[in-house]
Structures are given as structure tokens and as C-alpha cells.
mmCIF file of C-alpha atoms in Angstrom:
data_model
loop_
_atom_site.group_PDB
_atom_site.id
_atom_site.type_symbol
_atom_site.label_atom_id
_atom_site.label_comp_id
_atom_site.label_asym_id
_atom_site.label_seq_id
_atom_site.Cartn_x
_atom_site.Cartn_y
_atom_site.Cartn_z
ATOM 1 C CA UNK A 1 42.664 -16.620 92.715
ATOM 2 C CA UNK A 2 42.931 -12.964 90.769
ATOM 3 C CA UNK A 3 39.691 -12.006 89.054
ATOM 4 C CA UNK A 4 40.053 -11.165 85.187
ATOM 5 C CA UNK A 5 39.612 -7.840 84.605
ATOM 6 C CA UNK A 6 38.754 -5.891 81.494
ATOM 7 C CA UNK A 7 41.906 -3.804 81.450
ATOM 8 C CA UNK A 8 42.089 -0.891 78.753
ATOM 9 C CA UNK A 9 44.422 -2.254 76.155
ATOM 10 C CA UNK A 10 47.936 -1.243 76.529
ATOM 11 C CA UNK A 11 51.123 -2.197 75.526
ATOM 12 C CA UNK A 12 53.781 -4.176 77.635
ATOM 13 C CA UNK A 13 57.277 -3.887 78.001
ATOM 14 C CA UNK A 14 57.331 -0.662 75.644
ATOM 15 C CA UNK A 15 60.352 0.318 77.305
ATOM 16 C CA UNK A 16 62.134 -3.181 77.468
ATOM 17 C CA UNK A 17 61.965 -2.693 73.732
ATOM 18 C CA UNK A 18 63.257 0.576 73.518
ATOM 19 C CA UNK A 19 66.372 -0.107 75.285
ATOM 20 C CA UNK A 20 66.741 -3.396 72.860
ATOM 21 C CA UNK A 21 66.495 -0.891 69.777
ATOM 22 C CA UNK A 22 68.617 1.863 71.689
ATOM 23 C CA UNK A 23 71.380 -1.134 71.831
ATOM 24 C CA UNK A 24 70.947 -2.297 68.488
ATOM 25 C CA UNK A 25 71.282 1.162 67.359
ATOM 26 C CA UNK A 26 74.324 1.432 69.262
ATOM 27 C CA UNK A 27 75.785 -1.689 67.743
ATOM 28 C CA UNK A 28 75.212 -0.395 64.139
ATOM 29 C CA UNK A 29 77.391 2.719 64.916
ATOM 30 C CA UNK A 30 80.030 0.613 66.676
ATOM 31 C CA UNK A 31 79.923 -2.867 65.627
ATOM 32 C CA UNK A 32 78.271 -3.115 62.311
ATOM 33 C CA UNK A 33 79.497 -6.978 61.399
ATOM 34 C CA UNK A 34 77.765 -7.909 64.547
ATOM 35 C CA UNK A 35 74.488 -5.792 64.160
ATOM 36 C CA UNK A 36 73.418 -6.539 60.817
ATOM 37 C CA UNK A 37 73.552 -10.134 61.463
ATOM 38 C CA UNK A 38 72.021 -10.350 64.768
ATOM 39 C CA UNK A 39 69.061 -7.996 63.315
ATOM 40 C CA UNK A 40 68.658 -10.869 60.119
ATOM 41 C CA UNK A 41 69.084 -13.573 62.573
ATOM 42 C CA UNK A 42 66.323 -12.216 65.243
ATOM 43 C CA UNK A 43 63.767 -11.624 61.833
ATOM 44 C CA UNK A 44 64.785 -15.262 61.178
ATOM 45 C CA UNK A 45 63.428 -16.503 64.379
ATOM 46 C CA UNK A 46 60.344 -13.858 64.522
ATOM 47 C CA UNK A 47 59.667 -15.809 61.185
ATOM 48 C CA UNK A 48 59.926 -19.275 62.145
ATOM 49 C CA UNK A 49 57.886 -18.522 65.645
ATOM 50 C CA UNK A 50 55.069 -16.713 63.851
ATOM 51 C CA UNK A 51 53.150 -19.716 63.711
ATOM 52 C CA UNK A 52 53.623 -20.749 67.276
ATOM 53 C CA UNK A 53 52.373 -17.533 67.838
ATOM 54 C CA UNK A 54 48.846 -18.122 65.830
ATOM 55 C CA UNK A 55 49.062 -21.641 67.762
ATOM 56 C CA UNK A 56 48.929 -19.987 71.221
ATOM 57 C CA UNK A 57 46.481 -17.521 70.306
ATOM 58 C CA UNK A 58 43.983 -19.615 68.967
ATOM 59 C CA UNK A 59 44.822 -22.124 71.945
ATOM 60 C CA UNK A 60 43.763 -19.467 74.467
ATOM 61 C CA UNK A 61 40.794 -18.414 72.377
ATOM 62 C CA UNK A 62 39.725 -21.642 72.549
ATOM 63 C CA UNK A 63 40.292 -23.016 76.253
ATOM 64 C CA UNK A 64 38.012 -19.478 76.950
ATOM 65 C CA UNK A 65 35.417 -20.543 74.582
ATOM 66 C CA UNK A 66 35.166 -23.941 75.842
ATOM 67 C CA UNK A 67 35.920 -23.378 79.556
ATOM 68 C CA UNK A 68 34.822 -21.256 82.333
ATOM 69 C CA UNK A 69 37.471 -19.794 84.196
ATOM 70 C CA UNK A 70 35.993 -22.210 87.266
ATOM 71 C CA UNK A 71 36.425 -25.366 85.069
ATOM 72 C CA UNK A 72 40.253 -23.866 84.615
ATOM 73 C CA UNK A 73 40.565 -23.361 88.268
ATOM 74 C CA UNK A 74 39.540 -26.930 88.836
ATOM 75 C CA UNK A 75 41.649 -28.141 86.218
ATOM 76 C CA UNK A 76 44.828 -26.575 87.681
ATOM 77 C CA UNK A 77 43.880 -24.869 90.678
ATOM 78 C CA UNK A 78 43.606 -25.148 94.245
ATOM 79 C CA UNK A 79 41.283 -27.421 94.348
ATOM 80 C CA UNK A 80 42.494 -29.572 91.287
ATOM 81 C CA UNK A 81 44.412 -32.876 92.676
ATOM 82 C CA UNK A 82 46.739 -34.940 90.436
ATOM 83 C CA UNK A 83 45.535 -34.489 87.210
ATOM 84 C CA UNK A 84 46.491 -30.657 87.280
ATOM 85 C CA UNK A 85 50.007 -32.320 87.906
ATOM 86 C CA UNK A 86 49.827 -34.196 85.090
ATOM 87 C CA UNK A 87 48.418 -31.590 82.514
ATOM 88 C CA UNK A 88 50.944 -29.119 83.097
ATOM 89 C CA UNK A 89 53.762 -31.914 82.860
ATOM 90 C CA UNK A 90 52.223 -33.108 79.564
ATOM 91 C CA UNK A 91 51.425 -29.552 78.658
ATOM 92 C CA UNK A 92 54.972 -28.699 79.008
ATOM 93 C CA UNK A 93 56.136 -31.525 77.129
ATOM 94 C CA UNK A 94 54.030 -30.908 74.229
ATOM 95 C CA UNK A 95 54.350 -27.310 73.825
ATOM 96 C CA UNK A 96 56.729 -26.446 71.127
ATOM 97 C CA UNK A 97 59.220 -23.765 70.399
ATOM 98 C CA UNK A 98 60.622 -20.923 72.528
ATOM 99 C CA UNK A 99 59.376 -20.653 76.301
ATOM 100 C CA UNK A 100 58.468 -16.612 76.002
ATOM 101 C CA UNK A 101 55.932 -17.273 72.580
ATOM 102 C CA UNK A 102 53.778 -19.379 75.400
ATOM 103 C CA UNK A 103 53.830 -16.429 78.396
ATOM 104 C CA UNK A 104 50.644 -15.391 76.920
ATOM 105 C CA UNK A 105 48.543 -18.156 77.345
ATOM 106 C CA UNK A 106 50.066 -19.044 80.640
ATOM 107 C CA UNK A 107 49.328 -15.783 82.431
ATOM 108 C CA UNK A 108 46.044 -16.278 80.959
ATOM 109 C CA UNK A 109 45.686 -19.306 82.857
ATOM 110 C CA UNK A 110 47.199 -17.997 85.854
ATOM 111 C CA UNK A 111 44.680 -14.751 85.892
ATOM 112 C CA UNK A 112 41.908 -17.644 85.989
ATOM 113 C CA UNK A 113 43.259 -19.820 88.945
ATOM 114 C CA UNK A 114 46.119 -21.439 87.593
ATOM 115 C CA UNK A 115 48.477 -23.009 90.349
ATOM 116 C CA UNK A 116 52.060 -21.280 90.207
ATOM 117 C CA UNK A 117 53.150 -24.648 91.253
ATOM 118 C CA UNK A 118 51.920 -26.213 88.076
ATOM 119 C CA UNK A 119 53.612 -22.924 85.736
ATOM 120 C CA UNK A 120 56.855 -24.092 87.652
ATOM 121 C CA UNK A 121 55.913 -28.303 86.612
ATOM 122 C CA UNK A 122 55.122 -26.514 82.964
ATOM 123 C CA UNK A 123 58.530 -24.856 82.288
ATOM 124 C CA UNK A 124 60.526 -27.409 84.047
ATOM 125 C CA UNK A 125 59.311 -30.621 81.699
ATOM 126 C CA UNK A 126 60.060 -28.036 78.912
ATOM 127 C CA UNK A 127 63.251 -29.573 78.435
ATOM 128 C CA UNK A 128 61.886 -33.164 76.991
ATOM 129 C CA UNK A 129 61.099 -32.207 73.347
ATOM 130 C CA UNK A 130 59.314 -35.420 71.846
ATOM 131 C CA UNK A 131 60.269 -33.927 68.256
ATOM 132 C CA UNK A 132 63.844 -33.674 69.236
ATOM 133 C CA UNK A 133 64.183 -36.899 71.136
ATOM 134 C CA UNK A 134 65.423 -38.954 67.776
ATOM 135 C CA UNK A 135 68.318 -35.916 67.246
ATOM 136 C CA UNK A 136 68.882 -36.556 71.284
ATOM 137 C CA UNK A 137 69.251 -40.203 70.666
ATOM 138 C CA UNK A 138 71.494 -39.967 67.923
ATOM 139 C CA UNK A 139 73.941 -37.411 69.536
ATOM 140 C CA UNK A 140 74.117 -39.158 73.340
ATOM 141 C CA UNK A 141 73.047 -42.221 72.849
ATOM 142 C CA UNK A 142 69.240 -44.130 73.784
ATOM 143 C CA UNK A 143 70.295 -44.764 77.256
ATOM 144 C CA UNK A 144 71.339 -41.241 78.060
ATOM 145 C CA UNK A 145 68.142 -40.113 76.557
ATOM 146 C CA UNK A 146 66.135 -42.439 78.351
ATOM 147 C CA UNK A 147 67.570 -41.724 82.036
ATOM 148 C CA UNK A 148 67.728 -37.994 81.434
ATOM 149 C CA UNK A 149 63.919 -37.804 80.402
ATOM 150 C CA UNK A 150 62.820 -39.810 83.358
ATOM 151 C CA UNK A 151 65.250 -37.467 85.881
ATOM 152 C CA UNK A 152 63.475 -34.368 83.942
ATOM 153 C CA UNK A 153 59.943 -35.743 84.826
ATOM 154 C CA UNK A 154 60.448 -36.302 88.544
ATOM 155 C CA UNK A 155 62.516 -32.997 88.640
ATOM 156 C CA UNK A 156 59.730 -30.886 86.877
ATOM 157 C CA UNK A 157 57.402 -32.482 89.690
ATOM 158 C CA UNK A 158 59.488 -32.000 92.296
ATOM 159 C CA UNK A 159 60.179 -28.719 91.443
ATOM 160 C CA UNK A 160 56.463 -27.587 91.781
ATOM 161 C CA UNK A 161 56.384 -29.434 94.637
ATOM 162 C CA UNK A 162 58.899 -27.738 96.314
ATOM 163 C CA UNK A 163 57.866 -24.313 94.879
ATOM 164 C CA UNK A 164 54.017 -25.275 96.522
ATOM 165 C CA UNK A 165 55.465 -25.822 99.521
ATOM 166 C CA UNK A 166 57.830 -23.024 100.048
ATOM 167 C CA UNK A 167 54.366 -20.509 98.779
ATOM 168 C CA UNK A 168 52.482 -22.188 101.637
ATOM 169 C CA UNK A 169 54.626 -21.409 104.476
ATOM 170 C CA UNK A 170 55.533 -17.969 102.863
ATOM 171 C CA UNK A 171 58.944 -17.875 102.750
ATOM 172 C CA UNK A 172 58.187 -16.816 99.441
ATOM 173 C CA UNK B 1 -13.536 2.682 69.876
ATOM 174 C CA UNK B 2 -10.535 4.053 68.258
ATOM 175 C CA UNK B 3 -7.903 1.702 66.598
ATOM 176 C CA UNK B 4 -4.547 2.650 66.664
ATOM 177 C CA UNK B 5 -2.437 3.699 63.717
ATOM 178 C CA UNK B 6 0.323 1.829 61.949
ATOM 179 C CA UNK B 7 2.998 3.727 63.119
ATOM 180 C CA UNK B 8 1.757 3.697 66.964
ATOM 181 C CA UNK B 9 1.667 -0.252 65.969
ATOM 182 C CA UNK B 10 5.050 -0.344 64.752
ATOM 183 C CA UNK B 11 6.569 1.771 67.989
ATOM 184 C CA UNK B 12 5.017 -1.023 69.791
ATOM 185 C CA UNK B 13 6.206 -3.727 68.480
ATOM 186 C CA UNK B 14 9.992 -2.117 67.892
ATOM 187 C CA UNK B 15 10.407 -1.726 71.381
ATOM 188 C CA UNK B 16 8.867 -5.060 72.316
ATOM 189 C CA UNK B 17 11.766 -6.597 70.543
ATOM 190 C CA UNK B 18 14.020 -4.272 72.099
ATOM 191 C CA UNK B 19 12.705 -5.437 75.400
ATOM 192 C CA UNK B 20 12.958 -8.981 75.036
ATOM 193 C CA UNK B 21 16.280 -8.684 73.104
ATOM 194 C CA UNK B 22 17.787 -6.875 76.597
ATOM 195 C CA UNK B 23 15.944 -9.867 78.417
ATOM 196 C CA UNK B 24 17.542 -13.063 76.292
ATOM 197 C CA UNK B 25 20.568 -10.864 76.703
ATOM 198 C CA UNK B 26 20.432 -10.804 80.738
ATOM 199 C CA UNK B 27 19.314 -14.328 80.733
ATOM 200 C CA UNK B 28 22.627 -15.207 78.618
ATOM 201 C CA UNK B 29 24.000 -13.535 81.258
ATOM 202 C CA UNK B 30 23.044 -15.489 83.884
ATOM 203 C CA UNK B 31 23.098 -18.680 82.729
ATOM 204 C CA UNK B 32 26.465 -18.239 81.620
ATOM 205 C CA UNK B 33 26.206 -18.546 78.197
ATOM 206 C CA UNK B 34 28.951 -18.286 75.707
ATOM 207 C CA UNK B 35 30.169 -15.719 73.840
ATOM 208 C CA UNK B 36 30.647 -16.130 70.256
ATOM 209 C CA UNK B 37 33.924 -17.304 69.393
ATOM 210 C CA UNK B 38 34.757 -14.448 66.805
ATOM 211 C CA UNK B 39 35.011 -11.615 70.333
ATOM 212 C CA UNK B 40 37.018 -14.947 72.285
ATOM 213 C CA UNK B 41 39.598 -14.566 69.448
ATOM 214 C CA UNK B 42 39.679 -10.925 68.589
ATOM 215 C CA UNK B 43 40.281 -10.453 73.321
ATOM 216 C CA UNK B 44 43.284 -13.263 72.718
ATOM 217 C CA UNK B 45 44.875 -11.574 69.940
ATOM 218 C CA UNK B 46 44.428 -7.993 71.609
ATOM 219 C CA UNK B 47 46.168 -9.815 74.706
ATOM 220 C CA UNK B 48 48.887 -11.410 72.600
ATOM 221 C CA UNK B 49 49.615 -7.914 71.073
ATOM 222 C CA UNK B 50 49.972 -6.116 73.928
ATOM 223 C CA UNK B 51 52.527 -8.363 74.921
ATOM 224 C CA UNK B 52 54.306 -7.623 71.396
ATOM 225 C CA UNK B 53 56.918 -5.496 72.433
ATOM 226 C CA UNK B 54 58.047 -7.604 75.400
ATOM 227 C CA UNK B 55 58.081 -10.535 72.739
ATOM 228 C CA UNK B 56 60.224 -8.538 70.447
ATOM 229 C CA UNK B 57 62.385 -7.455 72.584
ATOM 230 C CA UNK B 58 63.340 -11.158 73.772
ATOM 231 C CA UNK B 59 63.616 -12.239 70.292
ATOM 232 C CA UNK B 60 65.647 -8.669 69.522
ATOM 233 C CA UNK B 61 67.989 -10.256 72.381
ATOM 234 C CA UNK B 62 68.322 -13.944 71.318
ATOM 235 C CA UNK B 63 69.715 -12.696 68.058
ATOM 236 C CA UNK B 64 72.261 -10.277 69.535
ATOM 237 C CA UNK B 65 73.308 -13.660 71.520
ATOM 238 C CA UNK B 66 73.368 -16.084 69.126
ATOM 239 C CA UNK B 67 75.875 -13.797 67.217
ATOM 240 C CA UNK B 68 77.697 -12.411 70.280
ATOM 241 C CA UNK B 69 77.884 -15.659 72.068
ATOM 242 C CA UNK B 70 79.475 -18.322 69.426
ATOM 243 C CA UNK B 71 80.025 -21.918 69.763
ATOM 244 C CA UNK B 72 83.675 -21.632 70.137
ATOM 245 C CA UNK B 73 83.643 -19.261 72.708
ATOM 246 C CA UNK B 74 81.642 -21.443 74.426
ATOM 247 C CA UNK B 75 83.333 -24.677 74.154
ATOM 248 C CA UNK B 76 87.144 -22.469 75.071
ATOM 249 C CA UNK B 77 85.437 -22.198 78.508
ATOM 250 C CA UNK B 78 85.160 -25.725 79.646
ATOM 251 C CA UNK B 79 89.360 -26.228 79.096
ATOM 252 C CA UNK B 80 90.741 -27.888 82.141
ATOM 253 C CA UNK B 81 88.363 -27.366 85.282
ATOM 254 C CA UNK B 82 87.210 -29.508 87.883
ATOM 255 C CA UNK B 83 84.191 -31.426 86.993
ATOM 256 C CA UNK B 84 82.101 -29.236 90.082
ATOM 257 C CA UNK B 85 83.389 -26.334 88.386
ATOM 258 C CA UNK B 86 82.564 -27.561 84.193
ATOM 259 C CA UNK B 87 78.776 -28.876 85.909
ATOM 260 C CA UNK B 88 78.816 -25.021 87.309
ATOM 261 C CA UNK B 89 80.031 -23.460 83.858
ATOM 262 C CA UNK B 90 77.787 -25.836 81.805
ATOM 263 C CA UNK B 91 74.712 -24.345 83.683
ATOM 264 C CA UNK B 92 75.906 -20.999 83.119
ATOM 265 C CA UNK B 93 76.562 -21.335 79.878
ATOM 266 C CA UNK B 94 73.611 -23.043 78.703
ATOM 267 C CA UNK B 95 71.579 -20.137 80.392
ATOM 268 C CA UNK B 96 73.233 -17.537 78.752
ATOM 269 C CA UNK B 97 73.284 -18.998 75.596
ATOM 270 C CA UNK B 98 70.560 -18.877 73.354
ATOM 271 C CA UNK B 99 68.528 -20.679 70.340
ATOM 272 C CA UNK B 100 67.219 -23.429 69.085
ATOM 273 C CA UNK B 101 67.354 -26.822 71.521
ATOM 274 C CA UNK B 102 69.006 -29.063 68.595
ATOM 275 C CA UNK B 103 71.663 -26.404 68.384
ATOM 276 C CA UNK B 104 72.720 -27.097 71.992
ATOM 277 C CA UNK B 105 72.647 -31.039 71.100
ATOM 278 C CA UNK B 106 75.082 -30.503 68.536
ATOM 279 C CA UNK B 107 77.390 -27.970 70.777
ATOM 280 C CA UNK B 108 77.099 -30.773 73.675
ATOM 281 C CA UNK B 109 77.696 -33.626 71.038
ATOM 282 C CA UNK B 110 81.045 -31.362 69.868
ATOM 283 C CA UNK B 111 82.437 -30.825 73.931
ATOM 284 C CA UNK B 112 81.898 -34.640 74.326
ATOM 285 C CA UNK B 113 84.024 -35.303 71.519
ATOM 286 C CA UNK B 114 86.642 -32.554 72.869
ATOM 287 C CA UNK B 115 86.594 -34.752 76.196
ATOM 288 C CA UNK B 116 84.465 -32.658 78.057
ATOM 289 C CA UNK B 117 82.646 -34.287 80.995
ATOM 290 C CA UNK B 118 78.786 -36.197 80.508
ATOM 291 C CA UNK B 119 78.210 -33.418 83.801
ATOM 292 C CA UNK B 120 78.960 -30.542 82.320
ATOM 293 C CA UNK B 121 76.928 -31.347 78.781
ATOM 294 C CA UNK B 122 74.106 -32.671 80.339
ATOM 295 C CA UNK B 123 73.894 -29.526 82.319
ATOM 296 C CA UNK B 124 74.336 -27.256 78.965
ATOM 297 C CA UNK B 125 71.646 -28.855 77.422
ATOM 298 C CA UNK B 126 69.369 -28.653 80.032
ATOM 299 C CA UNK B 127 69.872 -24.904 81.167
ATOM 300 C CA UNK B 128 69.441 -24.063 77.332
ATOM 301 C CA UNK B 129 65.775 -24.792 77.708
ATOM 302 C CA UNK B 130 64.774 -24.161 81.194
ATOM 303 C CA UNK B 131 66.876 -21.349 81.850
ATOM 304 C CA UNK B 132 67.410 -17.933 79.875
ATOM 305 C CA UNK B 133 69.243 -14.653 80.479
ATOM 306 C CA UNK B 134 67.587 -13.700 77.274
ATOM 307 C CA UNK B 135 63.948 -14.039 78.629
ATOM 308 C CA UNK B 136 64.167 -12.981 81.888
ATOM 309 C CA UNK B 137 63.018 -9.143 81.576
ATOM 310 C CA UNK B 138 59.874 -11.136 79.705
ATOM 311 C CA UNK B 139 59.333 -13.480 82.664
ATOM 312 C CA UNK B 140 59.243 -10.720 85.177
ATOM 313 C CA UNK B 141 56.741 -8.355 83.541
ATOM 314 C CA UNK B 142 54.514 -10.999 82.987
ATOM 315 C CA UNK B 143 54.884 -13.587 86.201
ATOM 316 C CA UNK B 144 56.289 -11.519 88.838
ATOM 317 C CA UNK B 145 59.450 -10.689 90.651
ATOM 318 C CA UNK B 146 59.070 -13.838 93.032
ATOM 319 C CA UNK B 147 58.009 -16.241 90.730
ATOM 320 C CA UNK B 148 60.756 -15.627 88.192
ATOM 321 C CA UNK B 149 63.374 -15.413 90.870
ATOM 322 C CA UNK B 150 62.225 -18.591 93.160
ATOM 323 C CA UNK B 151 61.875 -20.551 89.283
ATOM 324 C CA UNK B 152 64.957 -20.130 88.052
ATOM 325 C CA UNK B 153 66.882 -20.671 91.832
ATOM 326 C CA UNK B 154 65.047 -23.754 91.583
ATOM 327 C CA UNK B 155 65.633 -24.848 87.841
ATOM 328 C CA UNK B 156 69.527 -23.768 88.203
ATOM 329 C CA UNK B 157 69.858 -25.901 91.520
ATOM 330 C CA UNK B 158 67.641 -29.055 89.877
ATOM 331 C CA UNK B 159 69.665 -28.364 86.378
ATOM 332 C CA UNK B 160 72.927 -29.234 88.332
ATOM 333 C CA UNK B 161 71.045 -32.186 90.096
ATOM 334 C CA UNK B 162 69.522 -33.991 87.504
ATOM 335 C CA UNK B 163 72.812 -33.280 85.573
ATOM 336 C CA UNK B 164 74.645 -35.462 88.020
ATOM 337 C CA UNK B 165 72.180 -38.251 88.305
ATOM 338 C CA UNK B 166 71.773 -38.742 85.260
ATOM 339 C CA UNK B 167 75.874 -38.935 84.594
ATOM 340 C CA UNK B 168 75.948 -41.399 87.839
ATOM 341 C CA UNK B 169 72.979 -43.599 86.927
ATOM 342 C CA UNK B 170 75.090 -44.121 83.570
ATOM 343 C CA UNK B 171 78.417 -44.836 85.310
ATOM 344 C CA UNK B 172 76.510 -47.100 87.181
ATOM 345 C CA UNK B 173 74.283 -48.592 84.560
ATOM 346 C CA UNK B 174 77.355 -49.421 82.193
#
């Protein structure tokens, strides 16, 4: 399990960013009908994420408030048995929007003994939105829905499972 | 006997507090007391924003794709290939692709009606989520070079699986 640290702050990924801008500005010189609308399009979703964004921060405030990072590490650590299964299948399930807005709050867990097992179980039940189910319905039918949900679950699980296993005999 | 003077009195008592002050403070300490909420919130914003430009970077990215990368050019790919090879292509594209989940409902909905196998749909839809060109530079810098790559072997392989199950278990079910 890592230790949290108190790192100096600093900014991540400065770079990352700089080559997205350096493109973008590219683009405009080049390919203006395609810049200007992927620039209003990517303020369109910075806007509708923004409050996913407050969600996740004042998520991980509070799990830090209310938990020690030992009562995390039991949760969903080493030592946690099939309950830290379940909470990062329904965590993944619930957790809505965009899969990067809720890196934050998972590498917080995983700095406090967070399984990377149960990060694999979190993004892989990811794909069963519960808000989205009725639109899922309607396009493929309740049958499809139901069988692809219940393949999703025992994927996500198996996925971990398989991702524990391969970590243990370090072939990873 | 000589009594002290007020301001020996107050020096006294100032540091007294001080004292026991440092002492609830060590005791907090050790008991593991927490820390008021207010500093909680103010270290998981300062984390969140140093994780800004990675975040707006992605989101710089999924807009470049969701202009670059249109629906028709997506559903022009699936024309005429083996149903191992639209499976393949519907993983690939669903990775690359990026936006909103409903949008990828709709897109699969539209390559249904255009006759294109359950396989290769149910694979789009499910790479839109779990997998992500896009987010990858994000997923390194924060999980690691191993995790990221061993995840998304594993949720390309399983995409392909489940996508096949799930077409078979209908076949079988109707």
C-alpha cells in the first residue's frame, strides 16, 4: 500500500495540454470549419461535466473526512473480501458521466490502499448506466438489455479477477 | 512576600494556554482526530486542480473527435465484412470514438437498421464506455503504464467476448 504524501502542489499533464492547444492551433490555421467547432463542442462538454466535477470533489472530501485511509484499505484493500468486490461494481455502476472526471477520486483511493483489481471491476461495470438503461431498452430491445447487463457484471468481475491474478504471479 | 505584577500574571497565563493548546493539539494527533472538513475540501480541490490540465486536455481531445470522427464515417466502415472482422471494427471503432453513451445507442440503433450485425453493435457500444483513445494519455499519468496497458488488453479482449455472448444467448433465447 503507497503512503499519502504531502506533495508540493503542482500541475499534471502541463505538457499533454500544450500539445492539445499546439494542435488546435494548428487546426485553426489549416482547418478552420473543423477547429472552431470542435473548440465550442469541447466548452460544451467542460460545461455539462462541471458539476460531475464538484460531485467528485466533494465525494473525496468527504470519504477523507469520514474515513481513515485504514477503514479505505479495508474497504477495498488487501485485506477487504467480497464486499470490496461489490462496492467497486456498484460504484462503477453508479458513477455518472465521463470515466477521466472520476481519475481523481480513484487515485485517491488507490494512494490509500485501494486494490487495482477493484479500479479494473470499477471501469469495467462502467458500461451499465442505470439512467440510460430506458434509452437502451428502447433502441435494442428489454431482452438485449437484460442479457448484456448481466454479461457486463460477470465480465467487470472477471476482469479484476483476472487482472488480481496475473499482479500476483507478476507477469505484470 | 512580594506579589507579582499584572503583566508577569498575564505572561503566565498566555503561555499556559499556549502550552495546553500544543498539548490538545498532539493529543488530536494521536488519537486520530479529524480534521475540520473546510482543510478536507480545500486538499481535494487543490488535488482536482492539479489534475486540470490533464482533464482539459482529454476534453480538448473528445471535441476534436466528435467533429473529426462523424457518424457516417463510422457506419461506411462496417460495409460488407465478415462478422469476426465487423466484432473487430466495432471494438475499434467504439474506442476511438468519442461522447456521450446515448450517442453510441443511437449510432448502434442506425447500423442495426443498415443490417449491420447484433456483434459488431454490441461491441460499439460497449468499447464507447470502457475503452478510449481519447483518455488514454489521462489514464497513464495518473494509473501507470501497466495498469492502463493490462486494463484496456483486458477490456478490448472481454469487449469482444461479452459482445458475442450476448449476440449467442439471444440467437439462442429467441
Amino acid at each position: 500500500m503507497k503512503k499519502q504524501q504531502n506533495k508540493p502542489f503542482a500541475f499534471r499533464g502541463k505538457y499533454f495540454f500544450l500539445s492539445v492547444c499546439i494542435l488546435y492551433g494548428v487546426l485553426f490555421l489549416f482547418n478552420r470549419e473543423s477547429a472552431q467547432p470542435a473548440l465550442l463542442k469541447s466548452v460544451h462538454i467542460l460545461v455539462r461535466i462541471l458539476p460531475i466535477f464538484v460531485v467528485v470533489i466533494l465525494f473525496t472530501a468527504l470519504l477523507n473526512y469520514f474515513l481513515q485511509p485504514r477503514q479505505i484499505a479495508g474497504y477495498l484493500g488487501r485485506d477487504s473480501s467480497y464486499a470490496g468486490w461489490l462496492w467497486a461494481l456498484a460504484g462503477g455502476i453508479i458513477s455518472h458521466g465521463p470515466m477521466y472526471a472520476w481519475y481523481p477520486l480513484l487515485e485517491d483511493l488507490r494512494s490509500q490502499g485501494m486494490r487495482d483489481e477493484l479500479l479494473v471491476v470499477f471501469f469495467a461495470s462502467r458500461t451499465i448506466k442505470i439512467p440510460l438503461l430506458p434509452m437502451m431498452v428502447d433502441c435494442f430491445g428489454l431482452k438485449f438489455t437484460i442479457v448484456l447487463s448481466c454479461y457486463i457484471l460477470i465480465g467487470s468481475l472477471v476482469q479484476g479477477y483476472i487482472y488480481g491474478l496475473l499482479n500476483r504471479s507478476k507477469l505484470l | 512576600m512580594n506579589e507579582p505584577d499584572s503583566c508577569s500574571i498575564f505572561t503566565h497565563r498566555h503561555q499556559g494556554k499556549i502550552i495546553q493548546s500544543h498539548k490538545e493539539k498532539n493529543q488530536r494527533k494521536q488519537s486520530g482526530q479529524r480534521p475540520a472538513f473546510r482543510a478536507v475540501l480545500q486538499k481535494s480541490a487543490l488535488a482536482f486542480l492539479a489534475m486540470a490540465p490533464l482533464l482539459l486536455g482529454v476534453i480538448g481531445l473528445v471535441g476534436l473527435f466528435q467533429v473529426i470522427v462523424t457518424p457516417k464515417m463510422l457506419t461506411a466502415l462496417f460495409r460488407g465484412n465478415s462478422l469476426l472482422v465487423d466484432t473487430l471494427l466495432g471494438t475499434l471503432t467504439g474506442s476511438i470514438a468519442a461522447g456521450n453513451p446515448i450517442v453510441s445507442y443511437l449510432l448502434g440503433g442506425e447500423l442495426l437498421d443498415n443490417g449491420i450485425s447484433l456483434y459488431a453493435v454490441t461491441a460499439f457500444i460497449l468499447s464507447w464506455v470502457t475503452l478510449g483513445f481519447v483518455q488514454l494519455p489521462a489514464e497513464l499519468e495518473v494509473f501507470g503504464g501497466k495498469f492502463t496497458l493490462y486494463r484496456n488488453i483486458l477490456s478490448f479482449i472481454f469487449t469482444m467476448f461479452i459482445a458475442v455472448l450476448t449476440t449467442l444467448t439471444l440467437q439462442v433465447l429467441s
